[in-house]
Short mmCIF file of C-alpha atoms and ligand atoms in Angstrom, two decimals:
data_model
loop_
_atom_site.label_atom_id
_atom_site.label_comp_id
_atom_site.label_asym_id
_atom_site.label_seq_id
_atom_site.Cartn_x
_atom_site.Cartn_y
_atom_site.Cartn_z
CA UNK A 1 -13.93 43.34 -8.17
CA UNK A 2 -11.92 41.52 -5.95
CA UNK A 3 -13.54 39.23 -2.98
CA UNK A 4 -12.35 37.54 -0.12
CA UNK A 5 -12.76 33.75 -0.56
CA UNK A 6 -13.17 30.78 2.09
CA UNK A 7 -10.43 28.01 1.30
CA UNK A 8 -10.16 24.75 3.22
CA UNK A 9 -6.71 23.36 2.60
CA UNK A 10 -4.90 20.34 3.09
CA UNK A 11 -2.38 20.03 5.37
CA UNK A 12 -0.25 17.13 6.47
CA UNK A 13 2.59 14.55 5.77
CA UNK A 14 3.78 11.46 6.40
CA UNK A 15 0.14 9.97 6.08
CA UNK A 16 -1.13 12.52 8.68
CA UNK A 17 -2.81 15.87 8.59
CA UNK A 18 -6.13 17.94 8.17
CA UNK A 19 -8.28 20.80 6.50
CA UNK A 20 -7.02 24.14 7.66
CA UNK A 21 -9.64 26.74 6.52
CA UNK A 22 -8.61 30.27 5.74
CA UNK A 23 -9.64 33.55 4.27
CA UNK A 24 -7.59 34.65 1.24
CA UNK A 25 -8.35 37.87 -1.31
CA UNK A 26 -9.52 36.98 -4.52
CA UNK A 27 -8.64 39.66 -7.90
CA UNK A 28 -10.77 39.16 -10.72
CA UNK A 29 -9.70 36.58 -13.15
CA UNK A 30 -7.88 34.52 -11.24
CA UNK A 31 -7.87 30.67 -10.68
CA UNK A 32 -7.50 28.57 -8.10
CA UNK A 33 -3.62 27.93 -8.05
CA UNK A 34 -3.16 31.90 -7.82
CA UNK A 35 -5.17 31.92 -4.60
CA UNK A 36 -3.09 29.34 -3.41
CA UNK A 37 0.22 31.36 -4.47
CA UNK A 38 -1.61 34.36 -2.36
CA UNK A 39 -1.98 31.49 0.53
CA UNK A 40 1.64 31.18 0.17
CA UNK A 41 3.12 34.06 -0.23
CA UNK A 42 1.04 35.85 3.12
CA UNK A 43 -0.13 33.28 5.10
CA UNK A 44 1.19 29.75 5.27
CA UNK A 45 4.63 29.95 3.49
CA UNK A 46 5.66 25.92 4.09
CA UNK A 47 2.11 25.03 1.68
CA UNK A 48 3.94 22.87 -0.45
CA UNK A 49 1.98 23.08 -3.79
CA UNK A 50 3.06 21.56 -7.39
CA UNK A 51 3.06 23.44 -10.49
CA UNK A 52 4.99 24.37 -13.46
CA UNK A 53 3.89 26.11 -16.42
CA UNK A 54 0.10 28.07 -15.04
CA UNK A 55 -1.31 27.20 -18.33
CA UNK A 56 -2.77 23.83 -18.47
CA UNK A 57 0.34 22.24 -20.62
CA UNK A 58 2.61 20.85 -17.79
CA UNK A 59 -0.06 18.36 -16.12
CA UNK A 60 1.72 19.78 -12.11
CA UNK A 61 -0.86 21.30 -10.54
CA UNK A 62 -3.24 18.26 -10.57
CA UNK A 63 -5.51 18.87 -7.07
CA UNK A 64 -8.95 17.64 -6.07
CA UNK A 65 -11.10 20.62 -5.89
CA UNK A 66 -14.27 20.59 -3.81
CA UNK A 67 -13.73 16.19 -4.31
CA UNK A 68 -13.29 16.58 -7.97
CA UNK A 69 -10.13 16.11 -9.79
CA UNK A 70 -9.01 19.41 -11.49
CA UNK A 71 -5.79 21.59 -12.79
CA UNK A 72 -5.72 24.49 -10.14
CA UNK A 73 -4.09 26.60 -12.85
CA UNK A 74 -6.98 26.31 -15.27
CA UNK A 75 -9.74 25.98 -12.66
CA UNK A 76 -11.30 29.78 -12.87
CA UNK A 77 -12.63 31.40 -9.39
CA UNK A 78 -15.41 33.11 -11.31
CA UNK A 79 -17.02 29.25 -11.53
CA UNK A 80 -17.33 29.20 -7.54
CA UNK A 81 -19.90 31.56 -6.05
CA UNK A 82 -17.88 34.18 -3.61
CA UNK A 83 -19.53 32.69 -0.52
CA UNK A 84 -18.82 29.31 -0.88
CA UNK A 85 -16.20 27.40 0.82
CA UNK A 86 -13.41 25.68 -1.60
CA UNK A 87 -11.84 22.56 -0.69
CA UNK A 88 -8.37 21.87 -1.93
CA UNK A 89 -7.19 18.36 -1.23
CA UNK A 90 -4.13 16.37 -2.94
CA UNK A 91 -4.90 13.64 -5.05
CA UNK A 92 -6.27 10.97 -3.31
CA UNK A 93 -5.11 7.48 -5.33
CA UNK A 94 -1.32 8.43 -4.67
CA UNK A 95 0.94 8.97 -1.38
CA UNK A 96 0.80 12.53 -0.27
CA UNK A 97 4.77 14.20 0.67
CA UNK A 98 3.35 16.92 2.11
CA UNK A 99 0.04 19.46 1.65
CA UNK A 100 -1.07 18.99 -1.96
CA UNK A 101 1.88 17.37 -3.05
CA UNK A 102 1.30 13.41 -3.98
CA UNK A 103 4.41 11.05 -4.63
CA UNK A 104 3.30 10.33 -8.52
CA UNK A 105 5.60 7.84 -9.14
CA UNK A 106 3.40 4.94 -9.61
CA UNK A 107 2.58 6.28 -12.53
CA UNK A 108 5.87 6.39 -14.24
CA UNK A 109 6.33 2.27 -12.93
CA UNK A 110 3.56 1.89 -14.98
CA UNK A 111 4.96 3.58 -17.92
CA UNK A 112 8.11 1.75 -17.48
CA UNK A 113 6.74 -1.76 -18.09
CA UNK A 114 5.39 -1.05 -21.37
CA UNK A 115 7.65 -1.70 -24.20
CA UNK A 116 8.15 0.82 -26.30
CA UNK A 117 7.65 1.41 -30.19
CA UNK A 118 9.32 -1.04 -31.65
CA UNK A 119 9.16 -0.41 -35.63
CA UNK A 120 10.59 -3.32 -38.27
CA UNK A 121 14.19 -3.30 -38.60
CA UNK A 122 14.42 -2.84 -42.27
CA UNK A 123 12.70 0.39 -42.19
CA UNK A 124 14.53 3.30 -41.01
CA UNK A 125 13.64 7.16 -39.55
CA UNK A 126 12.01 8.94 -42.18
CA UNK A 127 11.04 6.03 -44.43
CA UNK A 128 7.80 5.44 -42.57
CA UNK A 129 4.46 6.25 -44.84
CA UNK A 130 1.30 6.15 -42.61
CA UNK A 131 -2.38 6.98 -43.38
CA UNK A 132 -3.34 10.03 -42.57
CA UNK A 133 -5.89 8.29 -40.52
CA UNK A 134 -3.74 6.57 -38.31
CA UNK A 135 -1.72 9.76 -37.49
CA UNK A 136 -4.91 11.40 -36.37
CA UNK A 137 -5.93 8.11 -34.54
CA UNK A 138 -2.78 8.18 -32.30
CA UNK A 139 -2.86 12.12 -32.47
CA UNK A 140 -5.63 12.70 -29.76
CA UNK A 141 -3.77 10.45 -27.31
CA UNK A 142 -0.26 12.07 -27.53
CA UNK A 143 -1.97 15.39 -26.65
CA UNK A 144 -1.80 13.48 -23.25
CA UNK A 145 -0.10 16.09 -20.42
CA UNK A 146 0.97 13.32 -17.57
CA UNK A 147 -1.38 15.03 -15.40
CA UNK A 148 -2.52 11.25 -13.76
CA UNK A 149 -6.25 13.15 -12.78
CA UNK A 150 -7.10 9.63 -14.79
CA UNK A 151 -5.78 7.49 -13.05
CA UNK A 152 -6.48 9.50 -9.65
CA UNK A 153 -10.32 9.03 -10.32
CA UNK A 154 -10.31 5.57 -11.41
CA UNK A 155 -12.44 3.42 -9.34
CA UNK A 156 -10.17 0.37 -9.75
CA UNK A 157 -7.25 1.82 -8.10
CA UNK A 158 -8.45 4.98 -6.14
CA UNK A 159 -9.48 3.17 -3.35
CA UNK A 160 -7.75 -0.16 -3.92
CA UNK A 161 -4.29 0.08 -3.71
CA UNK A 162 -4.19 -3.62 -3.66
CA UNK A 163 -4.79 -3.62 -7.81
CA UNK A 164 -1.91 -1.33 -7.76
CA UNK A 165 0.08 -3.96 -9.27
CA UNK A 166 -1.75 -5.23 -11.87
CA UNK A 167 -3.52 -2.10 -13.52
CA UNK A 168 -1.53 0.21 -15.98
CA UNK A 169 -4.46 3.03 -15.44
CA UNK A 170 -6.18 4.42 -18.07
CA UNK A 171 -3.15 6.67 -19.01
CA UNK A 172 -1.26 3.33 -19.83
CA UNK A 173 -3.84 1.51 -21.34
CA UNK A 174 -4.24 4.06 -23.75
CA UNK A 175 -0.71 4.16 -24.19
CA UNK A 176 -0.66 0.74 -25.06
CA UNK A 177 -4.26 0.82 -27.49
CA UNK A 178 -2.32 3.44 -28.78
CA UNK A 179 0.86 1.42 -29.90
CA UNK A 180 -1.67 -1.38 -30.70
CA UNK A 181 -3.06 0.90 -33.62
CA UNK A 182 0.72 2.20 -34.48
CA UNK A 183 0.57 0.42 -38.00
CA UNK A 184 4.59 0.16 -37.58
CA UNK A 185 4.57 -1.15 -34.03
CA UNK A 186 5.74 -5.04 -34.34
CA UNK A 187 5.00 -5.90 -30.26
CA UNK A 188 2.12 -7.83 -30.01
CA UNK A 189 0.23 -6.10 -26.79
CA UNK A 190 -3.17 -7.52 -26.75
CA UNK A 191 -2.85 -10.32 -24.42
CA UNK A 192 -0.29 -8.51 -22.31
CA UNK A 193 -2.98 -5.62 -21.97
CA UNK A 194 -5.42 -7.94 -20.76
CA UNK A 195 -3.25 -9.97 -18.47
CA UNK A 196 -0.17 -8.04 -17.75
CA UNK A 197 -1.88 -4.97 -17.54
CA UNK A 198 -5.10 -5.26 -16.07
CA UNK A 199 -7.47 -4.09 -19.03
CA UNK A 200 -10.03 -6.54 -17.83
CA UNK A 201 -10.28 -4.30 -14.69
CA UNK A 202 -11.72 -1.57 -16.65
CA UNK A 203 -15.98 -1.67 -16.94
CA UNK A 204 -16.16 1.58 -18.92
CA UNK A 205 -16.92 3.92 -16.11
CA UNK A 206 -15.67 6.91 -17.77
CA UNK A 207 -14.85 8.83 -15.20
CA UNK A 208 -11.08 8.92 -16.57
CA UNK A 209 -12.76 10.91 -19.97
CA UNK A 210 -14.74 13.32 -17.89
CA UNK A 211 -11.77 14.93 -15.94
CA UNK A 212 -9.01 15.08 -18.46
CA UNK A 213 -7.91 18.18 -19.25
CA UNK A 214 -7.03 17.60 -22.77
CA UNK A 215 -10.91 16.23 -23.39
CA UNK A 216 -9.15 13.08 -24.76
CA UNK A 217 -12.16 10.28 -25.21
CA UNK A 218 -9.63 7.86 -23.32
CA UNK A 219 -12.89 5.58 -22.99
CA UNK A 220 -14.53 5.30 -26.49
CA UNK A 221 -11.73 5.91 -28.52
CA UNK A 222 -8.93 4.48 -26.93
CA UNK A 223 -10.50 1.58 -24.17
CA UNK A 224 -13.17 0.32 -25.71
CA UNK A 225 -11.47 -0.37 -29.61
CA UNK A 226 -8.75 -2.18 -27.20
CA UNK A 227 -10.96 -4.79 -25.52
CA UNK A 228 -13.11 -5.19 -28.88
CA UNK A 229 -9.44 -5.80 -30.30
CA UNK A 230 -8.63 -8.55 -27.22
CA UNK A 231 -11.84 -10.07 -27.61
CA UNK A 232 -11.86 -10.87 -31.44
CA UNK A 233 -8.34 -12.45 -30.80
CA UNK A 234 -9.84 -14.52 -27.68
CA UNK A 235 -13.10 -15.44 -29.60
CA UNK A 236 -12.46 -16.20 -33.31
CA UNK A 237 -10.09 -18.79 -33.60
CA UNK A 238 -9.07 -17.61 -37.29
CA UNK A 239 -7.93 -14.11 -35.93
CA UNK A 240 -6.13 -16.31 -32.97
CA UNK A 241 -4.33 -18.06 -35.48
CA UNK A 242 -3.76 -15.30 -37.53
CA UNK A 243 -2.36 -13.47 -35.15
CA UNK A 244 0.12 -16.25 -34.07
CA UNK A 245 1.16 -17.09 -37.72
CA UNK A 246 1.90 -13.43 -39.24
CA UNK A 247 2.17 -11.64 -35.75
CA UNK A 248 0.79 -8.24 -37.15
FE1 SF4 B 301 -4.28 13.71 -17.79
FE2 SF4 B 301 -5.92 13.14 -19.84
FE3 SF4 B 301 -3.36 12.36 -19.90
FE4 SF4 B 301 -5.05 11.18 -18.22
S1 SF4 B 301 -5.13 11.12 -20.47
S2 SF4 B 301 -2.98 11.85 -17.75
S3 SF4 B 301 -6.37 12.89 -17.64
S4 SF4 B 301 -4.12 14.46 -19.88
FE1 F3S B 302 -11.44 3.34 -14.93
FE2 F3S B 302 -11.79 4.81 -17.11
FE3 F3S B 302 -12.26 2.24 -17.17
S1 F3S B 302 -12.28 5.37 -15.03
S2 F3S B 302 -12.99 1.79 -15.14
S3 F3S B 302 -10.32 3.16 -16.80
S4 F3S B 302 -13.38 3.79 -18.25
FE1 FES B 303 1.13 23.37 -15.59
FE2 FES B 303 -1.11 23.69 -14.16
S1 FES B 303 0.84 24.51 -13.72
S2 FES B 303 -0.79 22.38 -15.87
#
């Protein structure tokens, strides 16, 4: 049966604007970005909102709904009671454009000062023979959809935008814990994560695990292995040396 719901929305650019509240029709198993597509299309046609693919696999519609960070297009109406007021706000660790729209491009700086794979030069495409154990390792992280709700809730940045510069995110750092595990990856990362890249930052909040999407354990699998890895290297002086001799 459909409803008529109570949104407070977002409005603004250029680092001004407010919550506009309106009343919008609700149709039974709908989510949150539909309601906003109803906003749109019969009562505030400028909303600028982001979105791509309304099924959880694009990582556009990142929002903060009622504070918390969530995917409009996979956050289901039937978990808000009908009387309750929802608040839609854009993500708050990242310049908003306009509306719900954030400027995400701190995020792909980030991505761009990691090297990439870099696999020995005597083995080619196709020759590579990996445990299945480490495909499965580096398989949970590359489920990863770009949807930065990660890095939007971390407490390092997402009210500090002066550690901008010196933390990748948790998105990043599991980028790089991931390469760090790649038993073909030749780059050694672990004291650029912790210096470059601002591992140390992290205390294991887990707040980046609880809202992703993909229910990737960016914390315990990825995180934590990574600073276990950076502190064996910085605290026994045979792995140090190790390390510097054969360089993985
Ligand atoms: Fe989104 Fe999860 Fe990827 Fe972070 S790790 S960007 S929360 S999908
Ligand atoms: Fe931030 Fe996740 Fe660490 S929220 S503090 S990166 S565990
Ligand atoms: Fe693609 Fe929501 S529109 S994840």
């Amino acid at each position: 049966m459909g409803y008529k719901a109570k949104f407070r929305v977002w409005r603004g650019e250029g680092g001004e604007g407010q919550l506009e509240d309106f009343t919008v029709e609700v149709n039974e198993g709908e989510v949150v970005l539909d309601v906003i597509h109803r906003l749109q299309a019969t009562q505030a046609p400028d909303l600028a909102v982001r979105w791509n693919c309304k099924a959880g696999k694009c990582g556009s519609c990142s929002m903060e709904i009622n504070g918390k960070p969530r995917l409009g297009c996979m956050t289901r109406m039937s978990t808000f009671e009908e009387s309750e007021t929802i608040t839609v706000t854009p993500m708050r660790t990242f310049p908003v454009i306009k509306d719900l729209v954030c400027d995400v491009s701190f995020n792909y700086q980030k991505a761009r000062e990691i090297p990439s794979f870099t696999p020995p030069k005597d083995v080619k495409p196709g020759e590579y023979r990996m445990q299945q154990i480490d495909v499965e390792r580096s398989q949970e992280f590359r489920k990863c959809i770009e949807c930065f709700m990660c890095n939007n809730v971390c407490h390092v940045i997402r009210d500090h935008d002066e550690n901008k510069p010196a933390f990748a995110g948790p998105r990043f750092l599991m980028r790089i814990a991931e390469l760090d595990m790649h038993p073909y990856d030749e780059v050694d990362r672990k004291d650029a994560a912790q210096e470059e890249h601002g591992l140390g930052y992290c205390n294991i909040t887990k707040c980046c695990t609880e809202v992703c999407p993909e229910h990737i354990k960016i914390t315990d699998n990825a995180l934590i292995p990574m600073k276990e890895r950076v502190v064996d290297r910085k605290y026994d002086p045979l792995v140090w040396l190790g390390s510097k001799i054969f360089k993985r």
